[in-house]
CSV table of C-alpha atoms in Angstrom, one decimal:
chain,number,residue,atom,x,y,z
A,1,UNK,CA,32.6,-31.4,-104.1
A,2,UNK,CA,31.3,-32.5,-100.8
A,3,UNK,CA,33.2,-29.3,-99.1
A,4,UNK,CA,31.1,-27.0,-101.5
A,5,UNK,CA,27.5,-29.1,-100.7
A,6,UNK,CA,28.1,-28.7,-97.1
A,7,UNK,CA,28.8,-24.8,-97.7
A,8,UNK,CA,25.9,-24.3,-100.0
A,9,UNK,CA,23.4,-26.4,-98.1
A,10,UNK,CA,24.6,-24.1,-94.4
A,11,UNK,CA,23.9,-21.1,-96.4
A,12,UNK,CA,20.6,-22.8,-97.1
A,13,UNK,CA,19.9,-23.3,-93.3
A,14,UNK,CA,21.0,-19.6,-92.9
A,15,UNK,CA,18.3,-18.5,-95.4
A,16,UNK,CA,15.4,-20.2,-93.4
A,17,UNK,CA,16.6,-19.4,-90.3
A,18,UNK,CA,16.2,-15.9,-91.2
A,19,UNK,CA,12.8,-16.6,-93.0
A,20,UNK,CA,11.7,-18.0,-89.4
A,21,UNK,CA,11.0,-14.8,-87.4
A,22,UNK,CA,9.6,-16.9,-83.9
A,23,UNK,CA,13.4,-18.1,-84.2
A,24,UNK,CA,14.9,-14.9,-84.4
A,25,UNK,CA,12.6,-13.5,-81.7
A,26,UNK,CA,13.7,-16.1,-79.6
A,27,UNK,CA,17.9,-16.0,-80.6
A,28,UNK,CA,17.8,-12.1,-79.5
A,29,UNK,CA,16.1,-12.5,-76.5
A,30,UNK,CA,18.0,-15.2,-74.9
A,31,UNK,CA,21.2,-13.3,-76.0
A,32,UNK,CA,19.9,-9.8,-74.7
A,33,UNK,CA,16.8,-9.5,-72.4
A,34,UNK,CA,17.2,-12.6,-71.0
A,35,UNK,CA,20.4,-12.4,-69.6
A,36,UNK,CA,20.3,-9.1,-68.1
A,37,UNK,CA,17.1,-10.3,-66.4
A,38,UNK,CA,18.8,-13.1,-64.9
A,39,UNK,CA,22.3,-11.2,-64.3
A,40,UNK,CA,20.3,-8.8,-62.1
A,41,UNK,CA,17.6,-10.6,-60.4
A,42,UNK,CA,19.7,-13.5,-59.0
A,43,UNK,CA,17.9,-13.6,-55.3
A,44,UNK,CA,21.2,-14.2,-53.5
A,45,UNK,CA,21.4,-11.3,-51.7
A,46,UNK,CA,18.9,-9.6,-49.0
A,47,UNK,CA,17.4,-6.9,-50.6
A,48,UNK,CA,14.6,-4.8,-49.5
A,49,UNK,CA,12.7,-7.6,-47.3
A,50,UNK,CA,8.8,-7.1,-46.5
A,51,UNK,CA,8.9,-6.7,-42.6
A,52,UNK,CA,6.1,-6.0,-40.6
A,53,UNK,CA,6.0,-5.3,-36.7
A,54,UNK,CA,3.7,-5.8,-34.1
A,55,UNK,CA,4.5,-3.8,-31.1
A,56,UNK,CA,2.9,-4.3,-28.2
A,57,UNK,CA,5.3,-2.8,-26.0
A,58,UNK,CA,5.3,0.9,-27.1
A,59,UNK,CA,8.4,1.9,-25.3
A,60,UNK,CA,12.2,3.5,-26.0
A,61,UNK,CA,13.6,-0.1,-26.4
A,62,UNK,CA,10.9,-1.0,-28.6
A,63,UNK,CA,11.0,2.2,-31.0
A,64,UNK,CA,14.7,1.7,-31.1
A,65,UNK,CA,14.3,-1.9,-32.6
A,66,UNK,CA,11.8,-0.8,-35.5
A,67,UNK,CA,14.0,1.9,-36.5
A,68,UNK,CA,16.8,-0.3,-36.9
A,69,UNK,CA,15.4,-1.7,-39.8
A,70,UNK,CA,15.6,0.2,-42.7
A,71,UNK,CA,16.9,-0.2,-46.4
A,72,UNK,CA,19.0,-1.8,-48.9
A,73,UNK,CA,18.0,-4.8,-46.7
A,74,UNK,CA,14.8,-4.8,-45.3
A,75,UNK,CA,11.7,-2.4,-46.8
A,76,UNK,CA,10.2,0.1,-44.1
A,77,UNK,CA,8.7,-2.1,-41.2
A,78,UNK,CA,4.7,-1.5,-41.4
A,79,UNK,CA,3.5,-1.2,-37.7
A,80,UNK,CA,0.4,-3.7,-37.7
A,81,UNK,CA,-1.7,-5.0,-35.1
A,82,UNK,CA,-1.7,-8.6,-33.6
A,83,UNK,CA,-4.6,-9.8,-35.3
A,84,UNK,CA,-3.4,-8.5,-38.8
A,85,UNK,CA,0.4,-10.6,-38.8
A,86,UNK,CA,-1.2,-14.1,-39.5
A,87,UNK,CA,-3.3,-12.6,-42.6
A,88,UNK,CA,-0.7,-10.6,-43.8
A,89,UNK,CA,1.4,-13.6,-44.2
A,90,UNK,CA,-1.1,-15.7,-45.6
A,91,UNK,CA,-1.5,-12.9,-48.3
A,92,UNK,CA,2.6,-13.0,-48.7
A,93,UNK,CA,2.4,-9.3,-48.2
A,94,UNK,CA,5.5,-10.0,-45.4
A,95,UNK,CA,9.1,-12.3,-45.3
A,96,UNK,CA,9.5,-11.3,-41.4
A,97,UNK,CA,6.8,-10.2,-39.4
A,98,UNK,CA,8.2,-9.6,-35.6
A,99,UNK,CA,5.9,-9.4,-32.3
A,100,UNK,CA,7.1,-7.4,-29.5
A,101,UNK,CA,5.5,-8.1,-26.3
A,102,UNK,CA,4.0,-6.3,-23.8
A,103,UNK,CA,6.6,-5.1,-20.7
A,104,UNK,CA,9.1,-5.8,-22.9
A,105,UNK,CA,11.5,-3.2,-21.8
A,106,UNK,CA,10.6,-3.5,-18.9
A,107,UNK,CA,11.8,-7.4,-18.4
A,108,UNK,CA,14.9,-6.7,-20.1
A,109,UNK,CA,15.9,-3.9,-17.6
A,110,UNK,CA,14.8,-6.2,-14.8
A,111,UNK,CA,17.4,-8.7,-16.0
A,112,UNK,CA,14.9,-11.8,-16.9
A,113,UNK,CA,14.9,-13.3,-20.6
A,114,UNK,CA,12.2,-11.7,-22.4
A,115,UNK,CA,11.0,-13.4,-25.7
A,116,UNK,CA,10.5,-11.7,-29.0
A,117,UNK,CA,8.2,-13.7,-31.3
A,118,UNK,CA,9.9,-13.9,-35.3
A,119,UNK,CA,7.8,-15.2,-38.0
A,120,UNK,CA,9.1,-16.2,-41.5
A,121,UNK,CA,7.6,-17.3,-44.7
A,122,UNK,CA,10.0,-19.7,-45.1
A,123,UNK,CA,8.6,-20.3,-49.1
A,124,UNK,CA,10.8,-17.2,-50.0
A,125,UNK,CA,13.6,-19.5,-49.4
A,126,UNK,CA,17.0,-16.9,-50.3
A,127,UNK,CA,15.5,-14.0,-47.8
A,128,UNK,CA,14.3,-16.3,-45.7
A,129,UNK,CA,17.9,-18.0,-44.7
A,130,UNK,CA,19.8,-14.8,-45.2
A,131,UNK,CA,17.4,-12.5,-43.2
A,132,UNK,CA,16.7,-14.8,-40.4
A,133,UNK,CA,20.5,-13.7,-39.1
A,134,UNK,CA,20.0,-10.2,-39.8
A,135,UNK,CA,17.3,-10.1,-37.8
A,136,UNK,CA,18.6,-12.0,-34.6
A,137,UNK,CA,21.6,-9.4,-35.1
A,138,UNK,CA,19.7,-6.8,-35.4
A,139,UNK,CA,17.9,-7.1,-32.6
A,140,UNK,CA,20.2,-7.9,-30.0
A,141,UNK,CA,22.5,-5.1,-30.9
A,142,UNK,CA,19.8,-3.0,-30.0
A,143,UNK,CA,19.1,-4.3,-26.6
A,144,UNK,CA,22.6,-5.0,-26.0
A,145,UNK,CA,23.2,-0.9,-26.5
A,146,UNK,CA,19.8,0.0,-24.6
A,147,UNK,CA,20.6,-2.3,-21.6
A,148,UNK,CA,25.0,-0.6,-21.8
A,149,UNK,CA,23.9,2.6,-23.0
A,150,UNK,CA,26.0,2.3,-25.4
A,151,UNK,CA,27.6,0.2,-28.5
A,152,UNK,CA,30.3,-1.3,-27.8
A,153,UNK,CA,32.9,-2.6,-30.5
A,154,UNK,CA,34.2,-6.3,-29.3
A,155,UNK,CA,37.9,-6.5,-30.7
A,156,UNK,CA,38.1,-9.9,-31.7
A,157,UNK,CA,40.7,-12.1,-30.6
A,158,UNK,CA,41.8,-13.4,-34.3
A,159,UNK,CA,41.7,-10.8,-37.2
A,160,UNK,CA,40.1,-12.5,-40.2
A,161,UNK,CA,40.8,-11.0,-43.4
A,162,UNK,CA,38.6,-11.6,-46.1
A,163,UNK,CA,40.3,-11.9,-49.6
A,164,UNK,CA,36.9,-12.3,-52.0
A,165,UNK,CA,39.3,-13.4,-55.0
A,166,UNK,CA,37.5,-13.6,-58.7
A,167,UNK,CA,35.0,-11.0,-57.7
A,168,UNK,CA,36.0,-8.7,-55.0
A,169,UNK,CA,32.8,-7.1,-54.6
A,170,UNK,CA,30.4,-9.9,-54.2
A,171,UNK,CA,28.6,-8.7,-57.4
A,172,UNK,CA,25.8,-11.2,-58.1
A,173,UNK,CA,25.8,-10.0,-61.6
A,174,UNK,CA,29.2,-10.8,-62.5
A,175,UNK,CA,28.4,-14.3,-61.7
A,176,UNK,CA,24.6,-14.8,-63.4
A,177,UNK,CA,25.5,-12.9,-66.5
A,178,UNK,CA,28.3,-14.9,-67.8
A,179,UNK,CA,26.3,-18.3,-66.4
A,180,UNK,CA,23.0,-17.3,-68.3
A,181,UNK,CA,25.6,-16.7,-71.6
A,182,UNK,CA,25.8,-20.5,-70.8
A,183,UNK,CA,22.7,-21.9,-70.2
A,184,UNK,CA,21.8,-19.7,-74.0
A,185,UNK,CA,24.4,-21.4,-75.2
A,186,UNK,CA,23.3,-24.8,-74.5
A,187,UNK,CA,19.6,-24.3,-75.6
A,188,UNK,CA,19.8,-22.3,-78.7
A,189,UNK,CA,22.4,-25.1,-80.2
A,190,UNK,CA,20.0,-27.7,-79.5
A,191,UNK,CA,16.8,-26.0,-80.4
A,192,UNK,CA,17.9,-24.6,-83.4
A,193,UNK,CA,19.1,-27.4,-84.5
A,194,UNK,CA,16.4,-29.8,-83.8
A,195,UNK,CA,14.0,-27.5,-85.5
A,196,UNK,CA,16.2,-26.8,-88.5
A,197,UNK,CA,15.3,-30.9,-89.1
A,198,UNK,CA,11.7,-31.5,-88.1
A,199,UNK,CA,10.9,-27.9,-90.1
A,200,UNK,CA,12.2,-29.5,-93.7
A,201,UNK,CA,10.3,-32.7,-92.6
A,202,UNK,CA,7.3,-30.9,-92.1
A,203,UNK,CA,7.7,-28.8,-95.0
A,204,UNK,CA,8.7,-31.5,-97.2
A,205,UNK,CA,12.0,-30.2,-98.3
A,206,UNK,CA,13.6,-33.6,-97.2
A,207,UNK,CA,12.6,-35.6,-100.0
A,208,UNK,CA,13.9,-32.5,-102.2
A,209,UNK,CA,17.2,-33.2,-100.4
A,210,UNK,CA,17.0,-37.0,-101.1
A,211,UNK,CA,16.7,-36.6,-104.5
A,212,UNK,CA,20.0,-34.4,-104.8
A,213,UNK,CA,23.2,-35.8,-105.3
A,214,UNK,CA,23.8,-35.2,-101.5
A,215,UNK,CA,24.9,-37.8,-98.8
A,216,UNK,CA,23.5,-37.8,-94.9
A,217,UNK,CA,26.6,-36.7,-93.8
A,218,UNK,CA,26.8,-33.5,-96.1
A,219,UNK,CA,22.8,-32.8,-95.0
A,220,UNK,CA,24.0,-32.9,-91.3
A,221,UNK,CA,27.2,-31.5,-91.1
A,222,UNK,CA,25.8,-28.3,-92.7
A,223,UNK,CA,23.2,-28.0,-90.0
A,224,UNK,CA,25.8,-28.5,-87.5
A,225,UNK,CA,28.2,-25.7,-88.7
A,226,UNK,CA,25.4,-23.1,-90.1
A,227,UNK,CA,23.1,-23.6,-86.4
A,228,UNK,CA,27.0,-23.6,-84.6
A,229,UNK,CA,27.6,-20.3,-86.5
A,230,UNK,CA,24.8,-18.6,-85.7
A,231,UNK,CA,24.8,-19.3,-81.6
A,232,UNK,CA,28.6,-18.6,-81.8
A,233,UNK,CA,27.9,-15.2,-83.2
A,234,UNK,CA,25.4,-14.1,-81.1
A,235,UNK,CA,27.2,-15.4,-78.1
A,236,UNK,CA,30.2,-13.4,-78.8
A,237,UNK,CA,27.7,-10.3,-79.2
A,238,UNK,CA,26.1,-10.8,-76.1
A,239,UNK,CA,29.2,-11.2,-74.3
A,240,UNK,CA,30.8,-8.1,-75.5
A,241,UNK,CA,27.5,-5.8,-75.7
A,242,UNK,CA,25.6,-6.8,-73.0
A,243,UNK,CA,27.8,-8.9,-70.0
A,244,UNK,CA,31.1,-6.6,-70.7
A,245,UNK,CA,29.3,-3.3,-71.8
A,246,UNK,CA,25.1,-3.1,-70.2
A,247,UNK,CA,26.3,-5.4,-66.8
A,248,UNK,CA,30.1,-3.9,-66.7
A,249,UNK,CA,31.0,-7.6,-66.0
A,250,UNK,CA,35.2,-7.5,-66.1
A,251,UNK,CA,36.2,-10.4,-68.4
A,252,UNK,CA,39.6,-11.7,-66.8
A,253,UNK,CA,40.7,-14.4,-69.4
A,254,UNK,CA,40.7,-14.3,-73.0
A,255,UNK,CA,37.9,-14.1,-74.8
A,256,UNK,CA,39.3,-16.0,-78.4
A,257,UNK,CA,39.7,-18.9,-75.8
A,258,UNK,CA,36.5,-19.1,-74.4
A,259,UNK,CA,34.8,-18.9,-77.9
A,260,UNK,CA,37.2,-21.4,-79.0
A,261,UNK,CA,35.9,-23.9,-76.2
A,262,UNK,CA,32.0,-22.9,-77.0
A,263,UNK,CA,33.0,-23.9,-80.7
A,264,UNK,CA,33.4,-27.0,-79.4
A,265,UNK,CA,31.0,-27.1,-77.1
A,266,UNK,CA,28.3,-26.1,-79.9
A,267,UNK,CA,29.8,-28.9,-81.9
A,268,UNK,CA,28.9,-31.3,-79.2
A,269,UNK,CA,25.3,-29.7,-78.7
A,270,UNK,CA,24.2,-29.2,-82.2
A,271,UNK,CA,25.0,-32.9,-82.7
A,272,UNK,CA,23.0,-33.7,-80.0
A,273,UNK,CA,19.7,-31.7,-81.2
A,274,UNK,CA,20.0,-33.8,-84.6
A,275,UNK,CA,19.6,-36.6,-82.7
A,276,UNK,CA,16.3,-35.3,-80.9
A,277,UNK,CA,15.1,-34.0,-84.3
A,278,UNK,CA,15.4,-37.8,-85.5
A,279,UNK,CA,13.6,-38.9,-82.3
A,280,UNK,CA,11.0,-36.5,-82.4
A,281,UNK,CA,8.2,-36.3,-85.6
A,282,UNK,CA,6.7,-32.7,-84.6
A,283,UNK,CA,7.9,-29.3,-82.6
A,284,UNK,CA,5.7,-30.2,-79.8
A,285,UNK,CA,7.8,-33.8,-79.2
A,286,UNK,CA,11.1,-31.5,-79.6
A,287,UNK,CA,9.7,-28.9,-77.1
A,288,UNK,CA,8.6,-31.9,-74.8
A,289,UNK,CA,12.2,-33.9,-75.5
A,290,UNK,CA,14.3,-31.1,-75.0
A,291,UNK,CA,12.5,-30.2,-71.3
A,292,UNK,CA,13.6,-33.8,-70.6
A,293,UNK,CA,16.9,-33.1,-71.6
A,294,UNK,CA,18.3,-29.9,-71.1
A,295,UNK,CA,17.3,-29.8,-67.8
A,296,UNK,CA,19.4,-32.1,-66.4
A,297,UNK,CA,22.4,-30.9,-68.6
A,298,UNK,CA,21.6,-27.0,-66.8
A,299,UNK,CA,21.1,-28.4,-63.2
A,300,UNK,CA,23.7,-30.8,-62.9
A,301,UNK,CA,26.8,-29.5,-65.1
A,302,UNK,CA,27.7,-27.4,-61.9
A,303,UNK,CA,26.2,-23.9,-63.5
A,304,UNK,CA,23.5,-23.5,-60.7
A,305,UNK,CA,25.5,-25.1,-57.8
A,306,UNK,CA,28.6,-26.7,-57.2
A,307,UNK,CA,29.3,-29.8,-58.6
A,308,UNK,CA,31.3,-31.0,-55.3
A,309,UNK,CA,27.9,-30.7,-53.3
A,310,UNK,CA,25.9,-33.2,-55.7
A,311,UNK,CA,25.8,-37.5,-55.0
A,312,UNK,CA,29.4,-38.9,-56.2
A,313,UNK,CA,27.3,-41.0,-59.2
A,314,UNK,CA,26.0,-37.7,-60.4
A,315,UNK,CA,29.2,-36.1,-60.6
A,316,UNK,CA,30.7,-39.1,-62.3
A,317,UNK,CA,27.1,-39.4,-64.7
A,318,UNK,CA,28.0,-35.9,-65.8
A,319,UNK,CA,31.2,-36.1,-66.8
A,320,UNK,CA,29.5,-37.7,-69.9
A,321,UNK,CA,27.4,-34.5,-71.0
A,322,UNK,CA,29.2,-31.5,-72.7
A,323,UNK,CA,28.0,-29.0,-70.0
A,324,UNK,CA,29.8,-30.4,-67.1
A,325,UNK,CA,33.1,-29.5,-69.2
A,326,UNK,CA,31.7,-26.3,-70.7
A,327,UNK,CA,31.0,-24.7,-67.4
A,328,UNK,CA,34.1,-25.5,-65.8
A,329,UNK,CA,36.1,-24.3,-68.9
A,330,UNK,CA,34.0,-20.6,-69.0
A,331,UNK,CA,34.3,-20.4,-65.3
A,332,UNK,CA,37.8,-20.7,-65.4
A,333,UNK,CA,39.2,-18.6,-68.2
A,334,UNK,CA,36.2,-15.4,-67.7
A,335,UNK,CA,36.1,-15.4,-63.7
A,336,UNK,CA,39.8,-16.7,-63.4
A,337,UNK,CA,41.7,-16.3,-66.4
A,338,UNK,CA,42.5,-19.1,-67.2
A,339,UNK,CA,44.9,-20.4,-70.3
A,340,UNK,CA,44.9,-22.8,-72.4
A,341,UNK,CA,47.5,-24.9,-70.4
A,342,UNK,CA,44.7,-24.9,-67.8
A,343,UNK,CA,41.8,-25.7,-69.3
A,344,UNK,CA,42.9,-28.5,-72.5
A,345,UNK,CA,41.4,-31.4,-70.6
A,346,UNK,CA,38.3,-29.7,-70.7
A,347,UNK,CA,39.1,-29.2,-74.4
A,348,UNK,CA,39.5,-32.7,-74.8
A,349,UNK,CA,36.7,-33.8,-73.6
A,350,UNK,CA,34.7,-31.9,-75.5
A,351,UNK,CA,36.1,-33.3,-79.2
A,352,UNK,CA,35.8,-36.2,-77.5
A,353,UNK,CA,32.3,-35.9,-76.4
A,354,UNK,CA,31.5,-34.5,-79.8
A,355,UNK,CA,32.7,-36.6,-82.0
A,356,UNK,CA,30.8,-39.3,-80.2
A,357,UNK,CA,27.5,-37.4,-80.3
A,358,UNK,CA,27.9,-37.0,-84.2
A,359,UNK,CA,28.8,-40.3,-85.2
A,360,UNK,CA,25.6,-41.6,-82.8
A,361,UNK,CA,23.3,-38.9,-84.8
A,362,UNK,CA,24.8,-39.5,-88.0
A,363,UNK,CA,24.1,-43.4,-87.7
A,364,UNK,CA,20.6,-42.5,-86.5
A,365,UNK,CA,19.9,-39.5,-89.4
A,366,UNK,CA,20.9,-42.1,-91.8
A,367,UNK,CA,18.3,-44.2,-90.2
A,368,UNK,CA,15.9,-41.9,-90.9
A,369,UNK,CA,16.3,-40.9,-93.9
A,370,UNK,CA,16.4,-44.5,-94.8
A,371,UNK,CA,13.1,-45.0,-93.4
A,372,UNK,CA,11.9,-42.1,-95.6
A,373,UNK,CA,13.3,-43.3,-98.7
């Protein structure tokens, strides 16, 4: 009997779910739009850079230098004057704005040490620290050629070779796809969850509930697997449709594995927005309790940046939250392919770290309900 109430009561939650259309909006645009989005405009890479230049100089050396800058990495340079480069910066209209001097060929062919002025709005922090080096690089091969008269090709005493393993072609979209799949993961679970709860309390379909011949745990374990089901689904969509098929992302590992772990993981996470639907009396304490939470989990579970460069108590802190294992588990069997002999601590963990969060939100539902009685 209580196998059937749990199934019957999910296919409740399924009903209203669809019922909800802001829901649905928001399920298929964090599974679609909003990974593609954030698959391909990661700002890792230098990509078409404002520059402007202010030459003053108006000589072969100098024409040579303004030419050398050209796309995928930096936009056409517009040629401004001197009194234009501070305004143009203050309106963000440049990243690099470069002053040439006056003579300047001149001083370099004399042999003295002639400076070139290089502004940066450092507030554009990826292009800024990427394109500073471009730009010293750029211009010194250029007066290194002028002042040779030609380029020359320094044969390096040690031959590095570079063995990108995991993604060979530095594809930032291979990496933010599969991280945003993720980060959806994560929030879905717990939204749809926590509003699955406050909904029938502000509808008044709790007391409907009290009043059958149900128990808390029947009530919340349907939640759990209907709100699991549904995140799990579209996940697996996403993956396949969108990260594998729109993105041409290469999946290495096996895919039954990895929704096998997010099973888990969902377990984990739907328990855990149960326990901030009992916490919170309307959506806008959920929406402002989640912020609170799922930050954190995003930041610090190592999907953004490493875990190895964060404080030792935060990596230890983490180890706690479901993320932390979640990421390292997707990360390993998509980008490395993984196994299951690989990854079961991580698998651990996260029964673990669910069963925990559903005993503390089953203790703390029954509260509630208690309350309400």
């Amino acid at each position: 009997m209580r196998t059937a109430n749990i199934l019957h009561l999910g296919i409740k939650e399924l009903r209203s779910l669809l019922r909800d259309p802001m829901l649905m909006v928001l399920i298929v645009y964090s599974f679609s739009f909003s990974i593609y989005t954030a698959a391909t405009a990661m700002p890792e890479t230098l990509h078409k850079a404002p520059i402007a230049i202010v030459d003053e100089d108006r000589s072969q050396l100098s024409e040579r230098i303004i030419d050398a800058f050209y796309p995928p990495f930096f936009a056409p340079p517009a040629l401004i004057m001197q009194t234009e480069m501070d305004a143009r910066m203050d309106a963000g209209l440049d990243t690099f704005a470069v002053n040439i001097p006056p003579d300047f060929q001149r001083d370099v062919l004399a042999g003295r040490s002639p400076a070139i002025q290089l502004n940066i709005d450092a507030t554009r922090m990826s292009q800024a620290f990427t394109g500073n080096g471009y730009v010293q690089s750029i211009i010194g091969s250029e007066v290194s050629a002028f002042v040779q008269g030609y380029r020359t090709n320094v044969t390096p005493t040690v031959d590095l070779v570079l063995r990108s393993r995991f993604n060979p072609e530095l594809n930032k979209k291979w990496f933010g796809g599969v991280m945003e799949i993720i980060s959806s993961i994560t929030m879905l679970s717990i939204v749809l969850t926590g509003a699955a709860l406050i909904r029938e309390r502000e509808h008044g379909t709790v007391e409907h509930l009290l009043a059958m011949p149900v128990t808390p745990f029947e009530i919340m374990a349907a939640k759990v697997w209907a709100m699991a089901l549904v995140v799990l689904v579209a996940s697996a969509c996403s993956l396949f449709f969108v990260v594998q098929g729109l993105l041409k992302v290469p999946i290495e590992g096996s895919i039954p594995l990895f929704l096998g772990g997010t099973a888990l993981h969902l377990f984990a996470t739907t328990s855990l927005g149960i326990f901030l639907g009992t916490l919170a009396r309307t959506m806008p304490q959920f929406g402002l309790l989640l912020m609170l939470v799922l930050l954190p989990l995003q930041i610090l579970s190592g999907s953004v940046t490493p875990r190895e460069s964060m404080p030792g108590f935060v990596q230890a802190g983490m180890l706690v939250a479901p993320n932390t294992h979640f990421v390292m588990l997707a990360q390993a069997i998509l980008y490395r392919g993984a196994g299951f002999e690989v990854v079961w601590p991580q698998f651990i963990s996260l029964v673990l770290i669910g069963v925990a969060l559903f005993t503390l939100s089953l203790a703390r539902f029954r509260k509630t309900l208690a309350t309400m009685a």
